[in-house]
mmCIF file of C-alpha atoms in Angstrom:
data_model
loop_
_atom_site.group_PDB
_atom_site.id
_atom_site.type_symbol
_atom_site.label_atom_id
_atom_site.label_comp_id
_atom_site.label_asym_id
_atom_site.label_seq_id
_atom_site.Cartn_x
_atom_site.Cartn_y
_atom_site.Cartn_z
ATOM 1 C CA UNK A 8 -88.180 232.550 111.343
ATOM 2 C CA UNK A 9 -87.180 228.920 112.841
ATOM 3 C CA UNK A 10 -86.895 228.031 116.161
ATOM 4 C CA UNK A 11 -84.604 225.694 117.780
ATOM 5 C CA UNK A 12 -85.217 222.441 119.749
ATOM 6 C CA UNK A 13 -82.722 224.107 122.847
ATOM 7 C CA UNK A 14 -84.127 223.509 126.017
ATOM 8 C CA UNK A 15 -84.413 226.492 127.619
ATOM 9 C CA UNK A 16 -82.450 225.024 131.007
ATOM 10 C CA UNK A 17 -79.094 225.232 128.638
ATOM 11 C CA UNK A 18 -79.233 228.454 128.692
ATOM 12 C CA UNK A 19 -79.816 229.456 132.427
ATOM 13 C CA UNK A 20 -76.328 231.468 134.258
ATOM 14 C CA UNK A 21 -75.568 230.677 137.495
ATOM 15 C CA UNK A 22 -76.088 233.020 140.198
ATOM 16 C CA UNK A 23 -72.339 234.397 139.552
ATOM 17 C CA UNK A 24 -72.672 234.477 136.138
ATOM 18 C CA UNK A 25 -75.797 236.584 136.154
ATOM 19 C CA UNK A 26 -74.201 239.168 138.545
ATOM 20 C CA UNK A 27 -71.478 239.521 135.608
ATOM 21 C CA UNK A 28 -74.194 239.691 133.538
ATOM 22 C CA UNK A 29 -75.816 242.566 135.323
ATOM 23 C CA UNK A 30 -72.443 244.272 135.982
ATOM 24 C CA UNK A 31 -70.688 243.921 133.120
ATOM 25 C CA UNK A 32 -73.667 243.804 130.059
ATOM 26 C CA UNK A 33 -76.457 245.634 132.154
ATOM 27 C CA UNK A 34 -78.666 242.275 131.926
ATOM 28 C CA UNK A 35 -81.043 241.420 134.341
ATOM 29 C CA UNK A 36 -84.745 239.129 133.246
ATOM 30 C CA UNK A 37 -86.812 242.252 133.074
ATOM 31 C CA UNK A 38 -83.848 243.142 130.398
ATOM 32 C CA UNK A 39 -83.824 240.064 128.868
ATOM 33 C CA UNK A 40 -86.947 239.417 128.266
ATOM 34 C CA UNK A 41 -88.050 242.899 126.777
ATOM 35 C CA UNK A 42 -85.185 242.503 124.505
ATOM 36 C CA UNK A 43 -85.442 239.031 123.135
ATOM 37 C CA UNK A 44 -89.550 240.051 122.654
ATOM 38 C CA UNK A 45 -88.216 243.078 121.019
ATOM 39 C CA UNK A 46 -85.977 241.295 119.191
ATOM 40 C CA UNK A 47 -88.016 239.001 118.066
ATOM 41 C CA UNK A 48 -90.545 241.027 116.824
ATOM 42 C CA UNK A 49 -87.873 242.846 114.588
ATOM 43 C CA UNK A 50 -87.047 239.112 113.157
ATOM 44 C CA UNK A 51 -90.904 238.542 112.674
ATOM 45 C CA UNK A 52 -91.739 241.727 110.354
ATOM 46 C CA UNK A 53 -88.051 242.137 108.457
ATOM 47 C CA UNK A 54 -88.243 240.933 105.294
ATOM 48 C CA UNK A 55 -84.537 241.303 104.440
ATOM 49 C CA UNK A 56 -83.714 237.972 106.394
ATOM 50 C CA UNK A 57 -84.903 233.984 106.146
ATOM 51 C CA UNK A 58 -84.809 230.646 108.675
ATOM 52 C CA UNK A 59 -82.957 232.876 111.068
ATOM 53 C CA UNK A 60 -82.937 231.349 114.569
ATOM 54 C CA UNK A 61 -84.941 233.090 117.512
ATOM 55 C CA UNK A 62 -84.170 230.414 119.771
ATOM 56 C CA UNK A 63 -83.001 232.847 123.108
ATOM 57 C CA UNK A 64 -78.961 231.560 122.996
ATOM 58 C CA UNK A 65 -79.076 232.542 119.303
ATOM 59 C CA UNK A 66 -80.433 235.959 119.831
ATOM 60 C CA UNK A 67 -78.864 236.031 123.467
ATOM 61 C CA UNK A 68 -75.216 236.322 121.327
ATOM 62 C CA UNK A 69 -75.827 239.632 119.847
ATOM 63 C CA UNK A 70 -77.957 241.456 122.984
ATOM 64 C CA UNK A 71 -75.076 240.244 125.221
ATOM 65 C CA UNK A 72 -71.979 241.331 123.038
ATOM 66 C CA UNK A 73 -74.242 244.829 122.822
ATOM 67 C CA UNK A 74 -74.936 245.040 126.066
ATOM 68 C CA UNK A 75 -78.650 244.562 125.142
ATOM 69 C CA UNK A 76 -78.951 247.655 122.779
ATOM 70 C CA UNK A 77 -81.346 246.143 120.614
ATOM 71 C CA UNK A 78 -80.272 248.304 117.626
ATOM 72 C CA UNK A 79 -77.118 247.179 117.942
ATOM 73 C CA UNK A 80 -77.784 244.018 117.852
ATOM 74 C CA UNK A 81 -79.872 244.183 115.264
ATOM 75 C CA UNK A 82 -77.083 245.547 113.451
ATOM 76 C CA UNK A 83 -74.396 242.592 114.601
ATOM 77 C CA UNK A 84 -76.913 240.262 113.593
ATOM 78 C CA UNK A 85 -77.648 241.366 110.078
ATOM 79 C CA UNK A 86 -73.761 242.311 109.856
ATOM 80 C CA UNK A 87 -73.168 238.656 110.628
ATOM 81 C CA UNK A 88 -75.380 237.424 107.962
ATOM 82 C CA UNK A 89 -73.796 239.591 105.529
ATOM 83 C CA UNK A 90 -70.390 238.177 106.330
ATOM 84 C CA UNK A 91 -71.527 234.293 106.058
ATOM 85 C CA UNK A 92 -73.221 235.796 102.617
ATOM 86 C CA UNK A 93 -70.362 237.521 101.213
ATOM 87 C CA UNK A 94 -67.921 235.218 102.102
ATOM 88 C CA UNK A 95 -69.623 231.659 101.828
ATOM 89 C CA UNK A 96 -66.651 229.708 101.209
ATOM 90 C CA UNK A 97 -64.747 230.789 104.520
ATOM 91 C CA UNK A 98 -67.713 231.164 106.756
ATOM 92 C CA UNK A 99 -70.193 228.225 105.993
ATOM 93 C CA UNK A 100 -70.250 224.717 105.579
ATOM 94 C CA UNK A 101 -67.956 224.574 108.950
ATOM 95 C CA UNK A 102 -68.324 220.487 109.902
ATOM 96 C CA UNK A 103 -65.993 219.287 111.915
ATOM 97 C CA UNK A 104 -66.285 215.868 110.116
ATOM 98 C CA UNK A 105 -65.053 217.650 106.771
ATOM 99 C CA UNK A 106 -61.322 215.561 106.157
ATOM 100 C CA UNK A 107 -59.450 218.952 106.001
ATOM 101 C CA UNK A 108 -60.852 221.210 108.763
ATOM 102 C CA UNK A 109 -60.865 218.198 111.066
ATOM 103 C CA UNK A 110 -57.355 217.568 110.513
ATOM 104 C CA UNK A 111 -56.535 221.601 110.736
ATOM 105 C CA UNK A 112 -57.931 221.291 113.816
ATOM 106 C CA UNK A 113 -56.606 218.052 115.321
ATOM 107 C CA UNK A 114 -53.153 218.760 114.088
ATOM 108 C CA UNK A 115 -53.549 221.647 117.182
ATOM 109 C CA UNK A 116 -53.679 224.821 114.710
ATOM 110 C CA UNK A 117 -56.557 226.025 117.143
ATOM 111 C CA UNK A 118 -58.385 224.730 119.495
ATOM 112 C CA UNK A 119 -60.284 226.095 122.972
ATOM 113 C CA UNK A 120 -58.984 224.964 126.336
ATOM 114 C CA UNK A 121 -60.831 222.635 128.971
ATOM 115 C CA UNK A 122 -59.780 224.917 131.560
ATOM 116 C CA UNK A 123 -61.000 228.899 132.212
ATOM 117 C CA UNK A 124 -59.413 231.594 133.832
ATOM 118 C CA UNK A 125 -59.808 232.988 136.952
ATOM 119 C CA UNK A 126 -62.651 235.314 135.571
ATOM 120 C CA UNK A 127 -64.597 232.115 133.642
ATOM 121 C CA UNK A 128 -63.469 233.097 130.501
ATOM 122 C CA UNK A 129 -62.667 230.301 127.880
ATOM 123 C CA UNK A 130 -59.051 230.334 126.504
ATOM 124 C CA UNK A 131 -58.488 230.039 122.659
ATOM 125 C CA UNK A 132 -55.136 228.951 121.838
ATOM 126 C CA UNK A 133 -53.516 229.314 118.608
ATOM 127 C CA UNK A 134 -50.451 227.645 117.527
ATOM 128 C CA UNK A 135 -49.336 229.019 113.871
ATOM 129 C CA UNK A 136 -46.492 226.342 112.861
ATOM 130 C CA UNK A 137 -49.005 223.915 113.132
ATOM 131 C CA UNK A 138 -51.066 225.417 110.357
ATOM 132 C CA UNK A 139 -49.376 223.605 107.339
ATOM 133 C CA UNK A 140 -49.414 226.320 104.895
ATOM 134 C CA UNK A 141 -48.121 224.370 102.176
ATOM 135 C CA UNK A 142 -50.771 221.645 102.225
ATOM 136 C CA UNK A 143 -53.387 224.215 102.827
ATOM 137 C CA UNK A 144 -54.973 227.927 102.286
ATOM 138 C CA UNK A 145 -56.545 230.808 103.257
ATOM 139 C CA UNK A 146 -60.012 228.908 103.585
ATOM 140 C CA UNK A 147 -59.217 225.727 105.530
ATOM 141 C CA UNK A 148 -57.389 228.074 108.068
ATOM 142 C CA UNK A 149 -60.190 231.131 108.321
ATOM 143 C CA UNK A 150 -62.960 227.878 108.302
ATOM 144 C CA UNK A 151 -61.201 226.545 111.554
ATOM 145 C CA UNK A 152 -61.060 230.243 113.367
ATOM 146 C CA UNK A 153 -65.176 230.726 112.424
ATOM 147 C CA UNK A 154 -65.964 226.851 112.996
ATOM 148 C CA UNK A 155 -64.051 227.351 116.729
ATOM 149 C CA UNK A 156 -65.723 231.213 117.341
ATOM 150 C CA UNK A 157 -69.324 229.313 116.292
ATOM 151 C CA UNK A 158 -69.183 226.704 119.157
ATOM 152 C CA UNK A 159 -67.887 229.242 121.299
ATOM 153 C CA UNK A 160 -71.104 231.646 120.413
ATOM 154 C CA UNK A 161 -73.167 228.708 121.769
ATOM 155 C CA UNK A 162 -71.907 228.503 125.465
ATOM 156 C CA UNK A 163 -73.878 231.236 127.146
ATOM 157 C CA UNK A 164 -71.186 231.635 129.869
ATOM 158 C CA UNK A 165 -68.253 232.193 127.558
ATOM 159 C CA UNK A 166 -70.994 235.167 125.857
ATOM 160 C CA UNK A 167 -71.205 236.637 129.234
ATOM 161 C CA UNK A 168 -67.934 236.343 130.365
ATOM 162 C CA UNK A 169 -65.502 236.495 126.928
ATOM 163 C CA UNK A 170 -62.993 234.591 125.387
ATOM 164 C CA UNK A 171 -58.746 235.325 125.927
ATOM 165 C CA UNK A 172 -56.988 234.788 122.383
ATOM 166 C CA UNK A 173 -53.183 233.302 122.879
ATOM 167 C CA UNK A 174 -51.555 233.063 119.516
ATOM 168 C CA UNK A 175 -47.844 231.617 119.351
ATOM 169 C CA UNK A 176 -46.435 232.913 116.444
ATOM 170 C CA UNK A 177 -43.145 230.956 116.182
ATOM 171 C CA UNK A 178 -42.853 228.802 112.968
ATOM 172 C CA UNK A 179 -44.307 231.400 110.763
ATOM 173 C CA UNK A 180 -43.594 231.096 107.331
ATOM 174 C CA UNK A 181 -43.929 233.503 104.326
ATOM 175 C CA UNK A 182 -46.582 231.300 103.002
ATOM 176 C CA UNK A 183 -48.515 231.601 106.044
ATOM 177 C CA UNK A 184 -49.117 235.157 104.828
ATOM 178 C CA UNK A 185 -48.924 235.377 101.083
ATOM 179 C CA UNK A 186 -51.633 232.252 101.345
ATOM 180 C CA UNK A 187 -54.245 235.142 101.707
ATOM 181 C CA UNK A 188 -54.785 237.153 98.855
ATOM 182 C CA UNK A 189 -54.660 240.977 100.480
ATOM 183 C CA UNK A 190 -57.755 242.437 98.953
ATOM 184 C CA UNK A 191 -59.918 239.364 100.943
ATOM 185 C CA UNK A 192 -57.700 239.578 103.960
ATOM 186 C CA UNK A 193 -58.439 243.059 104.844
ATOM 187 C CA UNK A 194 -62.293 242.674 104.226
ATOM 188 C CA UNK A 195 -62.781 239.853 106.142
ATOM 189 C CA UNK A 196 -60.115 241.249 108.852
ATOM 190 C CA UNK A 197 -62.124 244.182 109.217
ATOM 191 C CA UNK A 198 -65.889 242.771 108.235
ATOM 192 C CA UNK A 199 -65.222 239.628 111.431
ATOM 193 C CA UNK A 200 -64.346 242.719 114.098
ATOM 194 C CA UNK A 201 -67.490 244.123 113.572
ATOM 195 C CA UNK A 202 -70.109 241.332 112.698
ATOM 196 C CA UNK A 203 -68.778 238.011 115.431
ATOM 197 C CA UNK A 204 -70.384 239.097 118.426
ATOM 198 C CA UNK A 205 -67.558 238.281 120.783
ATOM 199 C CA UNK A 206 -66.560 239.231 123.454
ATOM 200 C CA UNK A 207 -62.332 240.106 123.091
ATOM 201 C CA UNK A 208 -60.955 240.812 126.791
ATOM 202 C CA UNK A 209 -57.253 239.511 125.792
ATOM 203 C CA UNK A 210 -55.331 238.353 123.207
ATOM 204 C CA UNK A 211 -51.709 237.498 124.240
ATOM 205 C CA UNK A 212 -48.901 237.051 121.617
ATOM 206 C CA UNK A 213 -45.869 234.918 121.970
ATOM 207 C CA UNK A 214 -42.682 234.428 119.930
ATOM 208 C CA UNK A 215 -43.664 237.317 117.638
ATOM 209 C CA UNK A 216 -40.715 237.106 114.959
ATOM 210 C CA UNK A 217 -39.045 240.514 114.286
ATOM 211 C CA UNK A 218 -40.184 240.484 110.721
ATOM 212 C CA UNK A 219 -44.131 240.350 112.013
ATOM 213 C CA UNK A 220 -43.920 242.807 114.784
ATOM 214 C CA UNK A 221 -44.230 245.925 112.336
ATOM 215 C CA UNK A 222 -47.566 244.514 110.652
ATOM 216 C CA UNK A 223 -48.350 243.762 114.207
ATOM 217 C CA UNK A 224 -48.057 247.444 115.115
ATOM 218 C CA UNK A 225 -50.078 248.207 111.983
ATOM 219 C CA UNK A 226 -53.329 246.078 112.710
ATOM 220 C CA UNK A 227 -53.305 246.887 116.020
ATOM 221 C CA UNK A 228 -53.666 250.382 114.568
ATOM 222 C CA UNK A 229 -57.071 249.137 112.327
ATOM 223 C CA UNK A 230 -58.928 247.465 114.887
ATOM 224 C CA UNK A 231 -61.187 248.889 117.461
ATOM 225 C CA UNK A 232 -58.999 251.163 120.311
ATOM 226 C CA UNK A 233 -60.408 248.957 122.706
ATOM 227 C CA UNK A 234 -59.592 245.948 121.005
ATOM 228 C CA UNK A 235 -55.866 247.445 119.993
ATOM 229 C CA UNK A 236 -55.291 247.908 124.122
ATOM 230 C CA UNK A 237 -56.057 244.268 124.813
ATOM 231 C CA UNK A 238 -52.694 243.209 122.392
ATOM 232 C CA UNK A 239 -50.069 241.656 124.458
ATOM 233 C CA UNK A 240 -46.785 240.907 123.181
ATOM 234 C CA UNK A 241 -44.495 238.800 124.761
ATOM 235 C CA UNK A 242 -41.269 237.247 124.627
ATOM 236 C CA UNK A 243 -41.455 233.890 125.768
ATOM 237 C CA UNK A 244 -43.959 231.639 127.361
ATOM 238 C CA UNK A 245 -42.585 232.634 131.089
ATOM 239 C CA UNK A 246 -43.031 236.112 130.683
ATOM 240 C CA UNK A 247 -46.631 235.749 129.043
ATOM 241 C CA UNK A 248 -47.126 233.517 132.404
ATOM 242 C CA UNK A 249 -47.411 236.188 134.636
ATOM 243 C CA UNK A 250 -50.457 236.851 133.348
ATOM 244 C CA UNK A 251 -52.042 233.642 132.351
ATOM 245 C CA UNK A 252 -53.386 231.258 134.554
ATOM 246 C CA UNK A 253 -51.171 228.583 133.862
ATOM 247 C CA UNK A 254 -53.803 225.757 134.281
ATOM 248 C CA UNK A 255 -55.436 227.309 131.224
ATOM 249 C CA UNK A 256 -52.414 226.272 129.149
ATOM 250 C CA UNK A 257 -51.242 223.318 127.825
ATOM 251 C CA UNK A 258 -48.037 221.316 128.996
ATOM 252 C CA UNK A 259 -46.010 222.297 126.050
ATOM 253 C CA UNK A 260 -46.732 226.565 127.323
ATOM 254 C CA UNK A 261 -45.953 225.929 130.988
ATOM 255 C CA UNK A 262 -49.676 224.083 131.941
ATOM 256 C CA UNK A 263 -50.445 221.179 133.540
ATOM 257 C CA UNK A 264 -52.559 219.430 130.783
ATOM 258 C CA UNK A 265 -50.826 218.206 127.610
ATOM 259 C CA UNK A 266 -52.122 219.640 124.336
ATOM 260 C CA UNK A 267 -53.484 216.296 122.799
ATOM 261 C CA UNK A 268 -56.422 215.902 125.666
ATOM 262 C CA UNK A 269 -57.273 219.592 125.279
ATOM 263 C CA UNK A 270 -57.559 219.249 121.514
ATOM 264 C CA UNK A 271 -59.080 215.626 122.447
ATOM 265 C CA UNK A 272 -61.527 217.485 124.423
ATOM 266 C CA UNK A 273 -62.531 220.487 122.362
ATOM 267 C CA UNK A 274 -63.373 217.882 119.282
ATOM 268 C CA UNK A 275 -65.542 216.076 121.367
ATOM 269 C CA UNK A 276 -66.954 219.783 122.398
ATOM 270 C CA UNK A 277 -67.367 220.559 118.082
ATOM 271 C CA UNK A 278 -69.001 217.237 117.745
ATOM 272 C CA UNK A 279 -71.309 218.154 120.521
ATOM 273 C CA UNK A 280 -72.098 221.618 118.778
ATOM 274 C CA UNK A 281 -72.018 219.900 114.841
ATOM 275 C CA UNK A 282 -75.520 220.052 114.168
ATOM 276 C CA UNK A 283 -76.366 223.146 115.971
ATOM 277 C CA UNK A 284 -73.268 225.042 113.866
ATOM 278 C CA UNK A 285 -73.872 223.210 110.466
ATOM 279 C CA UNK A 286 -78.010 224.337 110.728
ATOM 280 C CA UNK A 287 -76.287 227.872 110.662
ATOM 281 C CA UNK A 288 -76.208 227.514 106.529
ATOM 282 C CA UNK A 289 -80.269 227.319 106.550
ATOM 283 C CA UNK A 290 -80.565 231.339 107.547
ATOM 284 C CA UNK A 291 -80.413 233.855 104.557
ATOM 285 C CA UNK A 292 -79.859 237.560 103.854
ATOM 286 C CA UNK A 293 -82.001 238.157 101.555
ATOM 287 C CA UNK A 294 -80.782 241.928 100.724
ATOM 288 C CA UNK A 295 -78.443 244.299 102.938
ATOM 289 C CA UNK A 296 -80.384 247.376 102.452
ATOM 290 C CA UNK A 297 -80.955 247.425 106.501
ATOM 291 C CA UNK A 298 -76.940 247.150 107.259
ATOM 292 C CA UNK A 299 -76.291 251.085 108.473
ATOM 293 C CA UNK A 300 -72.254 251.421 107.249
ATOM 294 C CA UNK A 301 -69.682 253.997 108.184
ATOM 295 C CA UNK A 302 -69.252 256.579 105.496
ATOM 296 C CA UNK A 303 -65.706 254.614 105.235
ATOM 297 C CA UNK A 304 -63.557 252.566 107.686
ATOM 298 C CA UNK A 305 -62.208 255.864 110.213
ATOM 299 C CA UNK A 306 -62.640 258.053 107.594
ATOM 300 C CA UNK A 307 -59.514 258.203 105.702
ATOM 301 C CA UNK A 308 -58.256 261.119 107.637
ATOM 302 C CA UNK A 309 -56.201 261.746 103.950
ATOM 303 C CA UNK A 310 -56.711 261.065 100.190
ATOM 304 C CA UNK A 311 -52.888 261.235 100.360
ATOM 305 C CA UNK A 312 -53.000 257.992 103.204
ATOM 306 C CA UNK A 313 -52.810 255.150 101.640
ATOM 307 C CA UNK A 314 -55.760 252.957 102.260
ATOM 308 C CA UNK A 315 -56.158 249.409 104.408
ATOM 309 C CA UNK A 316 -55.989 247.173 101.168
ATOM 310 C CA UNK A 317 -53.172 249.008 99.175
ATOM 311 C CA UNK A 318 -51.287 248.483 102.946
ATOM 312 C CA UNK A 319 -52.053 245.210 103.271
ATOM 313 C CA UNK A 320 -50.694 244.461 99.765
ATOM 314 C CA UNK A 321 -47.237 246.499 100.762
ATOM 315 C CA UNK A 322 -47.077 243.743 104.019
ATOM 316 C CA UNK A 323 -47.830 241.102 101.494
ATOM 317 C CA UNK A 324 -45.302 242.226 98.897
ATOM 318 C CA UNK A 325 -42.391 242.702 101.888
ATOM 319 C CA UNK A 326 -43.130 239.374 103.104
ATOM 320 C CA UNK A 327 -42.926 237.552 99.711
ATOM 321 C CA UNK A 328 -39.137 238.897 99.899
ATOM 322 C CA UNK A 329 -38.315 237.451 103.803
ATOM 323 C CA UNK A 330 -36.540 234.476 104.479
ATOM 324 C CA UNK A 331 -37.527 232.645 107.128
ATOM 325 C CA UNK A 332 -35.325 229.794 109.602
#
């Protein structure tokens, strides 16, 4: 196991934060200690892992986004391990200073805003037709969603209080979805719900093209219920700003900052994180033997249904056919 060189301070909550904390994810210090000693002490005797942090933010991640069941965490932890394992060549190596993922994510594809909401919780916005799909794939694209959910991990407010996804969909192209062969798609899709400990309290879609909304309908149908009722579709940027605090958005969605400081800002916020996120590739999984799985994702309620991959390819195969403006 491998400490970090964190100073403890970073990860202190203010007093509002740690009534959230106590509210919302049953955390208090008595809590938090016990669990990041029991935690640790899991870490110390499991063989199954290597060089995994125990620094308290690491560990703080998982207990949080479990509401400090420490089996659950557990679980998350080694789940999240398994993921970076399985799938090394969308989920590690994430530097910001790589020539392609840097200019994914300058070009504005995704980025975090300066600015939270009204309930402190950091805003991820996603803007799809800047995503060149032509120039690149499936891996520069899922590298920039795990290299911004990684810095986001870090910030011990935004694991208390959540993150609000807004994802403009306008400027979608077939090749933004044929880029990702199905098979991968649907494990990852359903592999990240379960192993990122997030927390998900919105995510808000905009300019949803009519050719997306029933594959829309269809994930929202995979993912967890609670996740599924979070999904917001809207029309337009007014309509989605009835909800939104608007100084959370950029200028060109009805804010007040323009997007090129907020993406100006959030690289100087990766930078910040770039050592901390690219140490990430030292831990190991060694075997998944501890990983407890479900018997099989919902439990096919038919051998008749068809299943999440063979789906997936039908969405893939329609959208190979679409034209789009």
């Amino acid at each position: 196991m491998k400490d970090t060189t964190l100073d403890q301070n970073e990860v202190a909550l203010t007093e509002r934060l740690l009534q959230i904390a106590k509210m919302e994810l049953r955390e208090d210090k008595c809590t938090r200690d016990q669990c990041l000693e029991q935690f640790r002490n899991w870490l110390a005797k499991n063989e199954d892992v290597q060089n995994v942090r125990i620094d308290d933010n690491f560990l703080l991640r998982f207990l949080r986004a479990k509401k400090f069941s420490v089996p659950m965490a557990e679980q998350t932890l080694l789940k999240f391990l398994n993921l970076r394992r399985s799938f090394p060549h969308l989920s590690t190596n994430l530097d910001i200073l790589d020539a392609s993922l840097n200019d994914v994510i300058t070009s504005g594809y995704i980025f975090a805003s300066p600015k939270r909401d009204r309930n402190g919780r950091r805003v991820v916005i996603i803007n799809a037709h800047h995503f060149n799909a032509k120039q690149y794939t499936a891996v520069e694209q899922a590298k920039a969603h795990f290299l911004t959910y990684e810095c986001l991990m870090e910030d011990p407010h935004t694991q208390v209080t959540g993150i609000v996804h807004i994802g403009d969909c306008s400027g979608v192209t077939a090749a933004h979805v044929t880029n990702w062969n199905p098979t991968e798609f649907a494990r990852v899709f359903r592999w990240g719900e379960q192993s990122l400990p997030l927390r998900h309290k919105q995510i808000h879609l905009i300019n949803v093209p009519s050719t997306l909304k029933w594959a829309l309908d269809f994930l929202k149908n995979r993912v967890n219920p609670k996740i599924g009722s979070r999904i917001n579709v809207f029309t337009n940027h007014k309509e989605m700003q009835k909800t939104i605090d608007n100084e959370c958005l950029p200028l060109e969605m009805g804010g007040t900052m323009p997007q090129k400081e907020m993406i100006e800002l959030w690289m100087q916020e990766l930078q910040k994180k770039r050592d901390l996120i690219v140490r990430l590739d030292e831990m190991r999984l060694v075997t998944d033997r501890g990983i407890q799985r479900r018997s099989s994702y919902n439990n096919e309620k038919s051998s008749q249904q068809p299943t999440f991959v063979s789906q997936i390819e039908s969405i893939e195969g329609s959208f190979r056919k679409l034209e789009f403006d």
